[in-house]
């Protein structure tokens, strides 16, 4: 790695972190996650890695092919790009879902895969609040519809997810690859996880854990999941499959509420994709991909002037 690349990485990381804290500052000065406009702040924070990457590319490095440096192009061969985009969407959803039976088998996720009592309880509360008699659709059918619509989240959440991926996997990961695949993936995961600190330390994702434990868990999750996103970026030659995978991942995150047992507490430091039991499958997947040499970057077609 050249001294110029190292300087760019330091500038990018410092800027992404500083902007994230700046955007989240109103939460710290106000009521934390209870602030009514928290969703807007969270979305704005997701854009900070993209801003940092754009600043570095346009004002620090100034490469000739800026879109390619960010992973935005080229968009060909289209078949490869579309294939990895579709794969990314469904792999992300699968990782979120498979974490639930794994957690149940390990005794850390209170599952109800038969009667869906937790989901039924939520429905009953909603029906009662709206003064309805009951929902005339079987709960099983509702869950099938919910699962079937999960891939649409990849497109609904794409812009915020791209805000992160443009920085993390679009620009930063290729810059780290000269260090070696495993070191690059580990550093990438640690940086990505720690960047979430402004929200995690307020209780986001891990509301029952002390701040240090929540942040450590977030880093633990970001390493294997970020490596999967990194594989999509490197093998497709584009940031778009990773962005769609990230968007689908975020959209599927709340499905653990659908399959939880009514009245039981879910500890996200242990269960769901956020907890240690949820990292097992993505970690195994990453090991298999590494063993198969699947993190080698593809060759781009010649750049057009």
mmCIF file with all atom_site columns, N, CA and C in Angstrom, residues 16 33 35 54 94 121 136-137 142 146-147 155 163 227 250 260 265 270 278 300:
data_model
loop_
_atom_site.group_PDB
_atom_site.id
_atom_site.type_symbol
_atom_site.label_atom_id
_atom_site.label_alt_id
_atom_site.label_comp_id
_atom_site.label_asym_id
_atom_site.label_entity_id
_atom_site.label_seq_id
_atom_site.pdbx_PDB_ins_code
_atom_site.Cartn_x
_atom_site.Cartn_y
_atom_site.Cartn_z
_atom_site.occupancy
_atom_site.B_iso_or_equiv
_atom_site.pdbx_formal_charge
_atom_site.auth_seq_id
_atom_site.auth_comp_id
_atom_site.auth_asym_id
_atom_site.auth_atom_id
_atom_site.pdbx_PDB_model_num
ATOM 1  N N  . UNK A 1 16  ? -15.646 10.246  7.625   1.00 0.00 ? 16  UNK A N  1
ATOM 2  C CA . UNK A 1 16  ? -16.875 9.454   7.779   1.00 0.00 ? 16  UNK A CA 1
ATOM 3  C C  . UNK A 1 16  ? -17.300 9.404   9.245   1.00 0.00 ? 16  UNK A C  1
ATOM 4  N N  . UNK A 1 33  ? -32.754 8.144   21.139  1.00 0.00 ? 33  UNK A N  1
ATOM 5  C CA . UNK A 1 33  ? -33.491 7.443   20.089  1.00 0.00 ? 33  UNK A CA 1
ATOM 6  C C  . UNK A 1 33  ? -34.978 7.772   20.106  1.00 0.00 ? 33  UNK A C  1
ATOM 7  N N  . UNK A 1 35  ? -36.203 10.724  19.947  1.00 0.00 ? 35  UNK A N  1
ATOM 8  C CA . UNK A 1 35  ? -36.456 11.921  19.139  1.00 0.00 ? 35  UNK A CA 1
ATOM 9  C C  . UNK A 1 35  ? -37.362 11.563  17.970  1.00 0.00 ? 35  UNK A C  1
ATOM 10 N N  . UNK A 1 54  ? -16.712 10.661  -1.631  1.00 0.00 ? 54  UNK A N  1
ATOM 11 C CA . UNK A 1 54  ? -16.754 11.651  -2.702  1.00 0.00 ? 54  UNK A CA 1
ATOM 12 C C  . UNK A 1 54  ? -15.722 12.759  -2.473  1.00 0.00 ? 54  UNK A C  1
ATOM 13 N N  . UNK A 1 94  ? -31.496 -14.569 3.388   1.00 0.00 ? 94  UNK A N  1
ATOM 14 C CA . UNK A 1 94  ? -31.290 -15.907 3.937   1.00 0.00 ? 94  UNK A CA 1
ATOM 15 C C  . UNK A 1 94  ? -30.440 -15.870 5.204   1.00 0.00 ? 94  UNK A C  1
ATOM 16 N N  . UNK A 1 121 ? -49.766 -12.021 18.776  1.00 0.00 ? 121 UNK A N  1
ATOM 17 C CA . UNK A 1 121 ? -49.993 -11.036 19.831  1.00 0.00 ? 121 UNK A CA 1
ATOM 18 C C  . UNK A 1 121 ? -49.956 -9.614  19.275  1.00 0.00 ? 121 UNK A C  1
ATOM 19 N N  . UNK A 1 136 ? -59.385 -11.428 8.716   1.00 0.00 ? 136 UNK A N  1
ATOM 20 C CA . UNK A 1 136 ? -59.949 -12.636 8.115   1.00 0.00 ? 136 UNK A CA 1
ATOM 21 C C  . UNK A 1 136 ? -58.959 -13.426 7.263   1.00 0.00 ? 136 UNK A C  1
ATOM 22 N N  . UNK A 1 137 ? -57.680 -13.317 7.555   1.00 0.00 ? 137 UNK A N  1
ATOM 23 C CA . UNK A 1 137 ? -56.644 -14.021 6.801   1.00 0.00 ? 137 UNK A CA 1
ATOM 24 C C  . UNK A 1 137 ? -55.855 -14.882 7.777   1.00 0.00 ? 137 UNK A C  1
ATOM 25 N N  . UNK A 1 142 ? -50.401 -14.659 6.154   1.00 0.00 ? 142 UNK A N  1
ATOM 26 C CA . UNK A 1 142 ? -49.810 -13.341 6.369   1.00 0.00 ? 142 UNK A CA 1
ATOM 27 C C  . UNK A 1 142 ? -48.284 -13.419 6.430   1.00 0.00 ? 142 UNK A C  1
ATOM 28 N N  . UNK A 1 146 ? -45.558 -11.751 3.957   1.00 0.00 ? 146 UNK A N  1
ATOM 29 C CA . UNK A 1 146 ? -44.497 -10.908 4.512   1.00 0.00 ? 146 UNK A CA 1
ATOM 30 C C  . UNK A 1 146 ? -43.122 -11.353 4.009   1.00 0.00 ? 146 UNK A C  1
ATOM 31 N N  . UNK A 1 147 ? -42.882 -12.649 4.019   1.00 0.00 ? 147 UNK A N  1
ATOM 32 C CA . UNK A 1 147 ? -41.596 -13.166 3.549   1.00 0.00 ? 147 UNK A CA 1
ATOM 33 C C  . UNK A 1 147 ? -41.428 -12.952 2.051   1.00 0.00 ? 147 UNK A C  1
ATOM 34 N N  . UNK A 1 155 ? -34.987 -2.526  -2.942  1.00 0.00 ? 155 UNK A N  1
ATOM 35 C CA . UNK A 1 155 ? -35.148 -1.351  -3.806  1.00 0.00 ? 155 UNK A CA 1
ATOM 36 C C  . UNK A 1 155 ? -35.696 -0.159  -3.023  1.00 0.00 ? 155 UNK A C  1
ATOM 37 N N  . UNK A 1 163 ? -25.627 4.885   0.297   1.00 0.00 ? 163 UNK A N  1
ATOM 38 C CA . UNK A 1 163 ? -24.867 5.898   1.020   1.00 0.00 ? 163 UNK A CA 1
ATOM 39 C C  . UNK A 1 163 ? -23.757 5.286   1.839   1.00 0.00 ? 163 UNK A C  1
ATOM 40 N N  . UNK A 1 227 ? -17.958 -8.953  5.154   1.00 0.00 ? 227 UNK A N  1
ATOM 41 C CA . UNK A 1 227 ? -17.165 -9.769  4.236   1.00 0.00 ? 227 UNK A CA 1
ATOM 42 C C  . UNK A 1 227 ? -18.032 -10.330 3.110   1.00 0.00 ? 227 UNK A C  1
ATOM 43 N N  . UNK A 1 250 ? -31.138 -4.864  5.702   1.00 0.00 ? 250 UNK A N  1
ATOM 44 C CA . UNK A 1 250 ? -31.819 -3.954  6.620   1.00 0.00 ? 250 UNK A CA 1
ATOM 45 C C  . UNK A 1 250 ? -33.324 -4.191  6.632   1.00 0.00 ? 250 UNK A C  1
ATOM 46 N N  . UNK A 1 260 ? -40.787 -14.914 17.018  1.00 0.00 ? 260 UNK A N  1
ATOM 47 C CA . UNK A 1 260 ? -40.493 -15.004 18.442  1.00 0.00 ? 260 UNK A CA 1
ATOM 48 C C  . UNK A 1 260 ? -41.714 -15.489 19.227  1.00 0.00 ? 260 UNK A C  1
ATOM 49 N N  . UNK A 1 265 ? -38.367 -12.416 25.993  1.00 0.00 ? 265 UNK A N  1
ATOM 50 C CA . UNK A 1 265 ? -37.413 -11.354 25.656  1.00 0.00 ? 265 UNK A CA 1
ATOM 51 C C  . UNK A 1 265 ? -36.358 -11.889 24.697  1.00 0.00 ? 265 UNK A C  1
ATOM 52 N N  . UNK A 1 270 ? -27.083 -11.990 21.734  1.00 0.00 ? 270 UNK A N  1
ATOM 53 C CA . UNK A 1 270 ? -26.919 -13.436 21.577  1.00 0.00 ? 270 UNK A CA 1
ATOM 54 C C  . UNK A 1 270 ? -27.701 -13.991 20.391  1.00 0.00 ? 270 UNK A C  1
ATOM 55 N N  . UNK A 1 278 ? -26.006 -15.559 15.427  1.00 0.00 ? 278 UNK A N  1
ATOM 56 C CA . UNK A 1 278 ? -26.310 -15.211 14.044  1.00 0.00 ? 278 UNK A CA 1
ATOM 57 C C  . UNK A 1 278 ? -25.100 -15.022 13.167  1.00 0.00 ? 278 UNK A C  1
ATOM 58 N N  . UNK A 1 300 ? -12.017 -5.592  -15.044 1.00 0.00 ? 300 UNK A N  1
ATOM 59 C CA . UNK A 1 300 ? -12.980 -4.685  -15.666 1.00 0.00 ? 300 UNK A CA 1
ATOM 60 C C  . UNK A 1 300 ? -12.760 -4.650  -17.177 1.00 0.00 ? 300 UNK A C  1
#
